[in-house]
């Protein structure tokens, strides 16, 4: 058998590519939720500021990052379409109104800071300041709503589990944003953000436990998954990391708090993936192996991903290195 024939009939190096792409899909979503999550969190915390200089510091903190962070959402959509096209079609047709709402909220979040800086007029800045807060609040809520509906296989848009998931993701982004601002601000502003982060962490743990409890009660098909070692370990890890995050903020160990946040985000995403697996579309009854594309394009796509993904990750390392450290107190978004 030639190499070309082997590529068309056998998975690359004998690897379980369907499962690896399922894991990669949720890794990409985790990257988006972690990186753009602190942008959302800063947007929510923007509502707590009355001083114009402090507002400018918050905008300056996320200014170099937010548009790049959104790349991960585009990559997530592309990976879902490329690896699991039937699932992509099902989800986007089932939740198309929700998808449009997410895109609209993302657009508002992105437009608002640009418009905010256009004029010095108080009414103008108030309008776009509120728009920034609304876009930053609604987007993670809708993302959580989407993910939880996907997990449980809901056919409607607004479900109790979905709403709880939306609140869970929203509060997690505040935890993320507060940790990020611990790295990017100084003085009294940093201390206030630290306090908000501690409160948000406690709230996140509480709402996450409630959400899991509701899923366990209302979704009998998932109960066996809750008893798996992986799920139990992820729940315990979440509780432990919440404590680590809180202690780190109290001791002003902001890098440790930010690292704990990253693990919290990936822990939540990993928990969703674990509960969903082996399905990738529970409503349609599609498992990962049933929904994956055929062998040849899957192998080619895997080769391309192994080359391109490290380049993308390297770009983000350079970006975050170039803009590391706190923003200047007089620095502005523009």
C-alpha positions as a LaTeX table, in Angstrom:
\begin{tabular}{lrrr}
\hline
Residue & $x$ (\AA) & $y$ (\AA) & $z$ (\AA) \\
\hline
Unk1 & 0.00 & 0.00 & 0.00 \\
Unk2 & 1.39 & 3.42 & $-1.00$ \\
Unk3 & 1.65 & 6.37 & 1.37 \\
Unk4 & $-1.21$ & 8.09 & $-0.46$ \\
Unk5 & $-3.45$ & 5.04 & $-0.14$ \\
Unk6 & $-2.54$ & 4.73 & 3.52 \\
Unk7 & $-3.37$ & 8.38 & 4.08 \\
Unk8 & $-6.80$ & 7.83 & 2.55 \\
Unk9 & $-7.67$ & 4.70 & 4.49 \\
Unk10 & $-5.89$ & 4.80 & 7.85 \\
Unk11 & $-5.76$ & 7.47 & 10.57 \\
Unk12 & $-2.46$ & 9.33 & 10.73 \\
Unk13 & 0.07 & 7.28 & 12.76 \\
Unk14 & $-2.83$ & 5.14 & 13.97 \\
Unk15 & $-4.00$ & 7.94 & 16.25 \\
Unk16 & $-7.62$ & 8.24 & 17.49 \\
Unk17 & $-8.11$ & 11.40 & 15.42 \\
Unk18 & $-11.86$ & 11.70 & 16.03 \\
Unk19 & $-11.34$ & 11.91 & 19.79 \\
Unk20 & $-8.30$ & 14.17 & 19.39 \\
Unk21 & $-10.29$ & 16.62 & 17.27 \\
Unk22 & $-13.08$ & 16.58 & 19.81 \\
Unk23 & $-10.53$ & 17.46 & 22.50 \\
Unk24 & $-8.90$ & 20.09 & 20.26 \\
Unk25 & $-12.29$ & 21.66 & 19.59 \\
Unk26 & $-12.89$ & 22.22 & 23.29 \\
Unk27 & $-9.29$ & 23.34 & 23.84 \\
Unk28 & $-9.84$ & 26.06 & 21.24 \\
Unk29 & $-13.09$ & 27.08 & 22.90 \\
Unk30 & $-11.27$ & 27.14 & 26.25 \\
Unk31 & $-8.62$ & 29.45 & 24.79 \\
Unk32 & $-11.34$ & 31.81 & 23.62 \\
Unk33 & $-13.21$ & 31.73 & 26.91 \\
Unk34 & $-10.03$ & 32.35 & 28.91 \\
Unk35 & $-8.49$ & 35.08 & 26.75 \\
Unk36 & $-11.60$ & 36.91 & 25.62 \\
Unk37 & $-13.12$ & 36.09 & 29.00 \\
Unk38 & $-10.96$ & 38.65 & 30.77 \\
Unk39 & $-11.99$ & 41.20 & 28.12 \\
Unk40 & $-15.63$ & 40.51 & 28.99 \\
Unk41 & $-14.84$ & 40.66 & 32.69 \\
Unk42 & $-13.13$ & 44.04 & 32.32 \\
Unk43 & $-16.17$ & 45.24 & 30.40 \\
Unk44 & $-18.48$ & 44.18 & 33.23 \\
Unk45 & $-16.21$ & 45.80 & 35.84 \\
Unk46 & $-16.17$ & 48.96 & 33.74 \\
Unk47 & $-19.67$ & 49.56 & 35.15 \\
Unk48 & $-18.18$ & 50.01 & 38.63 \\
Unk49 & $-16.03$ & 52.99 & 37.59 \\
Unk50 & $-17.08$ & 56.64 & 37.80 \\
Unk51 & $-13.69$ & 58.27 & 37.35 \\
Unk52 & $-12.79$ & 58.94 & 33.70 \\
Unk53 & $-9.10$ & 58.15 & 34.23 \\
Unk54 & $-9.95$ & 54.76 & 35.73 \\
Unk55 & $-12.27$ & 53.99 & 32.82 \\
Unk56 & $-9.46$ & 54.83 & 30.41 \\
Unk57 & $-7.10$ & 52.53 & 32.31 \\
Unk58 & $-9.54$ & 49.64 & 31.97 \\
Unk59 & $-9.95$ & 50.27 & 28.26 \\
Unk60 & $-6.18$ & 50.62 & 27.81 \\
Unk61 & $-5.64$ & 47.32 & 29.64 \\
Unk62 & $-7.66$ & 45.31 & 27.10 \\
Unk63 & $-7.03$ & 47.51 & 24.06 \\
Unk64 & $-4.11$ & 45.56 & 22.57 \\
Unk65 & $-5.72$ & 42.16 & 23.13 \\
Unk66 & $-9.46$ & 41.92 & 22.59 \\
Unk67 & $-9.57$ & 41.79 & 18.79 \\
Unk68 & $-6.80$ & 39.18 & 18.70 \\
Unk69 & $-8.52$ & 37.13 & 21.38 \\
Unk70 & $-11.62$ & 36.86 & 19.22 \\
Unk71 & $-9.56$ & 34.90 & 16.68 \\
Unk72 & $-10.07$ & 31.84 & 18.87 \\
Unk73 & $-13.84$ & 32.01 & 18.38 \\
Unk74 & $-13.32$ & 32.09 & 14.60 \\
Unk75 & $-10.93$ & 29.14 & 14.87 \\
Unk76 & $-13.49$ & 27.27 & 16.99 \\
Unk77 & $-16.18$ & 27.77 & 14.37 \\
Unk78 & $-13.80$ & 26.76 & 11.60 \\
Unk79 & $-12.66$ & 23.63 & 13.44 \\
Unk80 & $-16.24$ & 22.60 & 14.18 \\
Unk81 & $-17.20$ & 23.07 & 10.52 \\
Unk82 & $-14.12$ & 21.26 & 9.22 \\
Unk83 & $-14.10$ & 18.27 & 11.59 \\
Unk84 & $-17.81$ & 17.84 & 12.40 \\
Unk85 & $-19.74$ & 19.51 & 9.55 \\
Unk86 & $-23.05$ & 17.81 & 10.37 \\
Unk87 & $-22.83$ & 19.05 & 13.97 \\
Unk88 & $-21.98$ & 22.55 & 12.76 \\
Unk89 & $-25.07$ & 22.51 & 10.55 \\
Unk90 & $-27.30$ & 21.12 & 13.31 \\
Unk91 & $-26.16$ & 23.60 & 15.98 \\
Unk92 & $-26.36$ & 26.65 & 13.75 \\
Unk93 & $-29.82$ & 25.73 & 12.45 \\
Unk94 & $-31.09$ & 24.77 & 15.91 \\
Unk95 & $-29.77$ & 27.89 & 17.65 \\
Unk96 & $-29.53$ & 30.36 & 14.77 \\
Unk97 & $-31.29$ & 33.16 & 16.68 \\
Unk98 & $-28.91$ & 32.64 & 19.58 \\
Unk99 & $-25.93$ & 32.74 & 17.19 \\
Unk100 & $-27.08$ & 36.03 & 15.71 \\
Unk101 & $-27.56$ & 37.43 & 19.21 \\
Unk102 & $-24.01$ & 36.39 & 20.18 \\
Unk103 & $-22.58$ & 38.04 & 17.07 \\
Unk104 & $-24.59$ & 41.22 & 17.72 \\
Unk105 & $-23.40$ & 41.38 & 21.32 \\
Unk106 & $-19.79$ & 40.79 & 20.23 \\
Unk107 & $-20.14$ & 43.54 & 17.66 \\
Unk108 & $-21.49$ & 45.95 & 20.26 \\
Unk109 & $-18.65$ & 45.09 & 22.64 \\
Unk110 & $-16.10$ & 45.75 & 19.90 \\
Unk111 & $-17.69$ & 48.93 & 18.57 \\
Unk112 & $-18.35$ & 50.59 & 21.92 \\
Unk113 & $-14.72$ & 51.39 & 22.96 \\
Unk114 & $-13.98$ & 52.81 & 19.52 \\
Unk115 & $-17.02$ & 55.08 & 19.64 \\
Unk116 & $-16.36$ & 55.97 & 23.29 \\
Unk117 & $-13.02$ & 57.53 & 22.30 \\
Unk118 & $-14.45$ & 59.51 & 19.40 \\
Unk119 & $-15.84$ & 62.41 & 21.44 \\
Unk120 & $-15.32$ & 64.01 & 24.84 \\
Unk121 & $-19.03$ & 64.72 & 25.30 \\
Unk122 & $-20.40$ & 63.30 & 28.58 \\
Unk123 & $-23.68$ & 62.04 & 27.13 \\
Unk124 & $-21.86$ & 60.42 & 24.23 \\
Unk125 & $-19.42$ & 58.63 & 26.53 \\
Unk126 & $-22.19$ & 57.56 & 28.87 \\
Unk127 & $-24.08$ & 56.00 & 25.96 \\
Unk128 & $-21.08$ & 54.07 & 24.66 \\
Unk129 & $-19.86$ & 53.22 & 28.13 \\
Unk130 & $-23.18$ & 51.52 & 28.83 \\
Unk131 & $-22.97$ & 49.84 & 25.42 \\
Unk132 & $-19.55$ & 48.45 & 26.32 \\
Unk133 & $-20.91$ & 47.05 & 29.57 \\
Unk134 & $-23.99$ & 45.58 & 27.90 \\
Unk135 & $-22.00$ & 43.91 & 25.13 \\
Unk136 & $-19.47$ & 42.55 & 27.63 \\
Unk137 & $-22.25$ & 41.17 & 29.86 \\
Unk138 & $-24.62$ & 39.74 & 27.28 \\
Unk139 & $-21.97$ & 37.94 & 25.19 \\
Unk140 & $-20.64$ & 35.54 & 27.88 \\
Unk141 & $-24.17$ & 34.96 & 29.16 \\
Unk142 & $-25.33$ & 33.92 & 25.69 \\
Unk143 & $-22.21$ & 31.79 & 25.18 \\
Unk144 & $-22.96$ & 29.93 & 28.40 \\
Unk145 & $-26.58$ & 29.54 & 27.33 \\
Unk146 & $-25.44$ & 28.05 & 24.01 \\
Unk147 & $-22.91$ & 25.64 & 25.52 \\
Unk148 & $-25.29$ & 24.31 & 28.16 \\
Unk149 & $-28.08$ & 23.85 & 25.63 \\
Unk150 & $-25.60$ & 21.98 & 23.43 \\
Unk151 & $-24.55$ & 19.81 & 26.37 \\
Unk152 & $-28.02$ & 18.70 & 27.41 \\
Unk153 & $-29.40$ & 18.56 & 23.87 \\
Unk154 & $-32.04$ & 21.22 & 24.39 \\
Unk155 & $-34.18$ & 22.09 & 21.38 \\
Unk156 & $-35.42$ & 25.41 & 22.76 \\
Unk157 & $-33.37$ & 28.57 & 23.15 \\
Unk158 & $-34.16$ & 29.52 & 26.75 \\
Unk159 & $-33.88$ & 26.66 & 29.23 \\
Unk160 & $-33.28$ & 26.60 & 33.00 \\
Unk161 & $-29.97$ & 24.80 & 32.56 \\
Unk162 & $-28.99$ & 27.20 & 29.79 \\
Unk163 & $-29.76$ & 30.27 & 31.90 \\
Unk164 & $-27.76$ & 28.88 & 34.81 \\
Unk165 & $-24.92$ & 28.11 & 32.43 \\
Unk166 & $-25.06$ & 31.66 & 31.12 \\
Unk167 & $-24.81$ & 33.10 & 34.62 \\
Unk168 & $-21.97$ & 30.68 & 35.43 \\
Unk169 & $-19.90$ & 31.77 & 32.44 \\
Unk170 & $-20.68$ & 35.44 & 33.08 \\
Unk171 & $-19.46$ & 35.27 & 36.68 \\
Unk172 & $-16.39$ & 33.31 & 35.58 \\
Unk173 & $-15.45$ & 36.12 & 33.18 \\
Unk174 & $-15.60$ & 38.58 & 36.10 \\
Unk175 & $-13.20$ & 36.31 & 38.00 \\
Unk176 & $-10.97$ & 36.30 & 34.92 \\
Unk177 & $-11.20$ & 40.05 & 34.38 \\
Unk178 & $-10.39$ & 40.89 & 37.99 \\
Unk179 & $-7.27$ & 38.70 & 37.90 \\
Unk180 & $-6.18$ & 40.30 & 34.63 \\
Unk181 & $-6.66$ & 43.80 & 36.06 \\
Unk182 & $-4.55$ & 42.76 & 39.03 \\
Unk183 & $-1.71$ & 42.44 & 36.51 \\
Unk184 & $-2.53$ & 45.57 & 34.52 \\
Unk185 & $-3.47$ & 48.22 & 37.13 \\
Unk186 & $-1.92$ & 49.75 & 40.24 \\
Unk187 & $-2.86$ & 51.28 & 43.58 \\
Unk188 & $-6.41$ & 51.73 & 44.80 \\
Unk189 & $-7.92$ & 50.61 & 41.48 \\
Unk190 & $-6.05$ & 47.32 & 41.69 \\
Unk191 & $-7.20$ & 46.82 & 45.29 \\
Unk192 & $-10.84$ & 47.37 & 44.32 \\
Unk193 & $-10.56$ & 44.93 & 41.42 \\
Unk194 & $-9.04$ & 42.40 & 43.82 \\
Unk195 & $-12.08$ & 42.70 & 46.10 \\
Unk196 & $-14.45$ & 42.24 & 43.17 \\
Unk197 & $-12.49$ & 39.18 & 42.08 \\
Unk198 & $-12.74$ & 37.53 & 45.50 \\
Unk199 & $-16.50$ & 38.06 & 45.63 \\
Unk200 & $-16.91$ & 36.82 & 42.07 \\
Unk201 & $-14.89$ & 33.67 & 42.82 \\
Unk202 & $-17.17$ & 32.77 & 45.73 \\
Unk203 & $-20.19$ & 33.46 & 43.53 \\
Unk204 & $-18.78$ & 31.34 & 40.72 \\
Unk205 & $-18.27$ & 28.33 & 42.93 \\
Unk206 & $-21.81$ & 28.64 & 44.27 \\
Unk207 & $-23.51$ & 29.04 & 40.88 \\
Unk208 & $-21.38$ & 26.27 & 39.35 \\
Unk209 & $-22.49$ & 23.84 & 42.07 \\
Unk210 & $-26.13$ & 24.85 & 41.59 \\
Unk211 & $-25.84$ & 24.41 & 37.81 \\
Unk212 & $-24.34$ & 20.95 & 38.16 \\
Unk213 & $-27.04$ & 20.02 & 40.66 \\
Unk214 & $-29.81$ & 21.11 & 38.31 \\
Unk215 & $-28.23$ & 19.17 & 35.43 \\
Unk216 & $-28.01$ & 16.07 & 37.62 \\
Unk217 & $-31.68$ & 16.33 & 38.65 \\
Unk218 & $-33.16$ & 17.27 & 35.29 \\
Unk219 & $-31.00$ & 15.17 & 32.93 \\
Unk220 & $-31.20$ & 11.48 & 33.91 \\
Unk221 & $-29.10$ & 10.49 & 30.90 \\
Unk222 & $-26.11$ & 12.34 & 32.31 \\
Unk223 & $-26.23$ & 10.99 & 35.88 \\
Unk224 & $-23.87$ & 8.11 & 35.23 \\
Unk225 & $-21.30$ & 10.55 & 33.85 \\
Unk226 & $-21.38$ & 12.49 & 37.12 \\
Unk227 & $-20.07$ & 9.43 & 38.91 \\
Unk228 & $-16.99$ & 9.15 & 36.69 \\
Unk229 & $-13.58$ & 9.79 & 38.23 \\
Unk230 & $-12.86$ & 12.56 & 35.71 \\
Unk231 & $-15.99$ & 14.54 & 36.57 \\
Unk232 & $-15.48$ & 14.15 & 40.31 \\
Unk233 & $-11.84$ & 15.21 & 39.94 \\
Unk234 & $-12.77$ & 18.29 & 37.89 \\
Unk235 & $-15.38$ & 19.36 & 40.44 \\
Unk236 & $-12.89$ & 18.98 & 43.28 \\
Unk237 & $-10.26$ & 20.83 & 41.24 \\
Unk238 & $-12.69$ & 23.70 & 40.71 \\
Unk239 & $-13.33$ & 24.03 & 44.45 \\
Unk240 & $-9.60$ & 23.86 & 45.20 \\
Unk241 & $-8.69$ & 26.41 & 42.54 \\
Unk242 & $-11.34$ & 28.82 & 43.76 \\
Unk243 & $-9.63$ & 28.74 & 47.15 \\
Unk244 & $-6.20$ & 29.17 & 45.56 \\
Unk245 & $-7.46$ & 32.12 & 43.51 \\
Unk246 & $-8.93$ & 33.81 & 46.58 \\
Unk247 & $-5.78$ & 33.33 & 48.67 \\
Unk248 & $-3.59$ & 34.52 & 45.79 \\
Unk249 & $-5.57$ & 37.73 & 45.43 \\
Unk250 & $-5.54$ & 38.37 & 49.17 \\
Unk251 & $-1.76$ & 37.98 & 49.16 \\
Unk252 & $-1.44$ & 40.07 & 45.99 \\
Unk253 & $-0.01$ & 37.17 & 44.00 \\
Unk254 & $-1.66$ & 38.26 & 40.78 \\
Unk255 & 0.18 & 35.92 & 38.42 \\
Unk256 & $-0.86$ & 32.97 & 40.59 \\
Unk257 & $-4.46$ & 34.22 & 40.55 \\
Unk258 & $-4.39$ & 34.58 & 36.78 \\
Unk259 & $-2.97$ & 31.05 & 36.40 \\
Unk260 & $-5.70$ & 29.73 & 38.72 \\
Unk261 & $-8.28$ & 31.48 & 36.55 \\
Unk262 & $-6.91$ & 29.81 & 33.42 \\
Unk263 & $-7.23$ & 26.42 & 35.09 \\
Unk264 & $-10.76$ & 27.23 & 36.27 \\
Unk265 & $-11.79$ & 28.10 & 32.72 \\
Unk266 & $-10.27$ & 24.98 & 31.20 \\
Unk267 & $-11.70$ & 22.95 & 34.07 \\
Unk268 & $-15.21$ & 24.14 & 33.20 \\
Unk269 & $-14.70$ & 23.50 & 29.49 \\
Unk270 & $-13.21$ & 20.08 & 30.25 \\
Unk271 & $-16.17$ & 19.25 & 32.46 \\
Unk272 & $-18.62$ & 20.11 & 29.67 \\
Unk273 & $-16.61$ & 18.04 & 27.17 \\
Unk274 & $-16.46$ & 15.07 & 29.55 \\
Unk275 & $-20.21$ & 15.15 & 30.19 \\
Unk276 & $-20.95$ & 15.48 & 26.47 \\
Unk277 & $-18.61$ & 12.67 & 25.31 \\
Unk278 & $-19.00$ & 10.27 & 23.50 \\
Unk279 & $-21.71$ & 12.38 & 21.89 \\
Unk280 & $-20.92$ & 15.53 & 19.99 \\
Unk281 & $-24.57$ & 16.29 & 19.23 \\
Unk282 & $-26.83$ & 14.71 & 21.83 \\
Unk283 & $-30.04$ & 15.95 & 20.21 \\
Unk284 & $-29.25$ & 14.23 & 16.91 \\
Unk285 & $-27.74$ & 11.20 & 18.67 \\
Unk286 & $-24.40$ & 11.71 & 16.89 \\
Unk287 & $-21.29$ & 10.39 & 18.58 \\
Unk288 & $-17.81$ & 11.73 & 17.92 \\
Unk289 & $-16.89$ & 8.82 & 15.65 \\
Unk290 & $-20.16$ & 9.04 & 13.72 \\
Unk291 & $-19.92$ & 12.77 & 13.10 \\
Unk292 & $-16.23$ & 13.06 & 12.17 \\
Unk293 & $-15.30$ & 13.59 & 8.51 \\
Unk294 & $-13.78$ & 10.85 & 6.37 \\
Unk295 & $-10.21$ & 9.65 & 6.83 \\
Unk296 & $-8.36$ & 11.44 & 4.01 \\
Unk297 & $-9.51$ & 15.00 & 4.73 \\
Unk298 & $-9.18$ & 14.31 & 8.46 \\
Unk299 & $-5.55$ & 13.29 & 8.02 \\
Unk300 & $-4.75$ & 16.29 & 5.83 \\
Unk301 & $-6.46$ & 18.64 & 8.25 \\
Unk302 & $-4.57$ & 17.10 & 11.19 \\
Unk303 & $-1.25$ & 17.73 & 9.44 \\
Unk304 & $-2.22$ & 21.35 & 8.76 \\
Unk305 & $-3.37$ & 21.87 & 12.34 \\
Unk306 & $-0.11$ & 20.49 & 13.73 \\
Unk307 & 1.74 & 23.16 & 11.72 \\
Unk308 & $-0.58$ & 26.15 & 12.09 \\
Unk309 & $-1.65$ & 25.85 & 15.72 \\
Unk310 & 1.88 & 26.31 & 17.14 \\
Unk311 & 2.27 & 29.40 & 14.92 \\
Unk312 & $-0.94$ & 30.90 & 16.31 \\
Unk313 & 0.12 & 30.11 & 19.87 \\
Unk314 & 3.52 & 31.66 & 19.19 \\
Unk315 & 1.85 & 34.83 & 17.92 \\
Unk316 & $-0.08$ & 35.16 & 21.17 \\
Unk317 & 3.07 & 34.62 & 23.22 \\
Unk318 & 4.73 & 37.50 & 21.34 \\
Unk319 & 1.63 & 39.70 & 21.67 \\
Unk320 & 1.29 & 39.23 & 25.41 \\
Unk321 & 5.03 & 39.64 & 25.94 \\
Unk322 & 5.04 & 42.91 & 24.02 \\
Unk323 & 2.21 & 44.38 & 26.11 \\
Unk324 & 3.08 & 42.88 & 29.49 \\
Unk325 & 3.12 & 44.90 & 32.69 \\
Unk326 & 0.69 & 47.43 & 34.17 \\
Unk327 & $-0.73$ & 50.24 & 32.04 \\
Unk328 & 0.32 & 53.79 & 32.85 \\
Unk329 & $-2.18$ & 55.76 & 34.92 \\
Unk330 & $-2.47$ & 58.32 & 32.11 \\
Unk331 & $-2.64$ & 55.76 & 29.31 \\
Unk332 & $-5.77$ & 55.71 & 27.14 \\
Unk333 & $-7.43$ & 53.20 & 24.85 \\
Unk334 & $-6.53$ & 55.14 & 21.72 \\
\hline
\end{tabular}
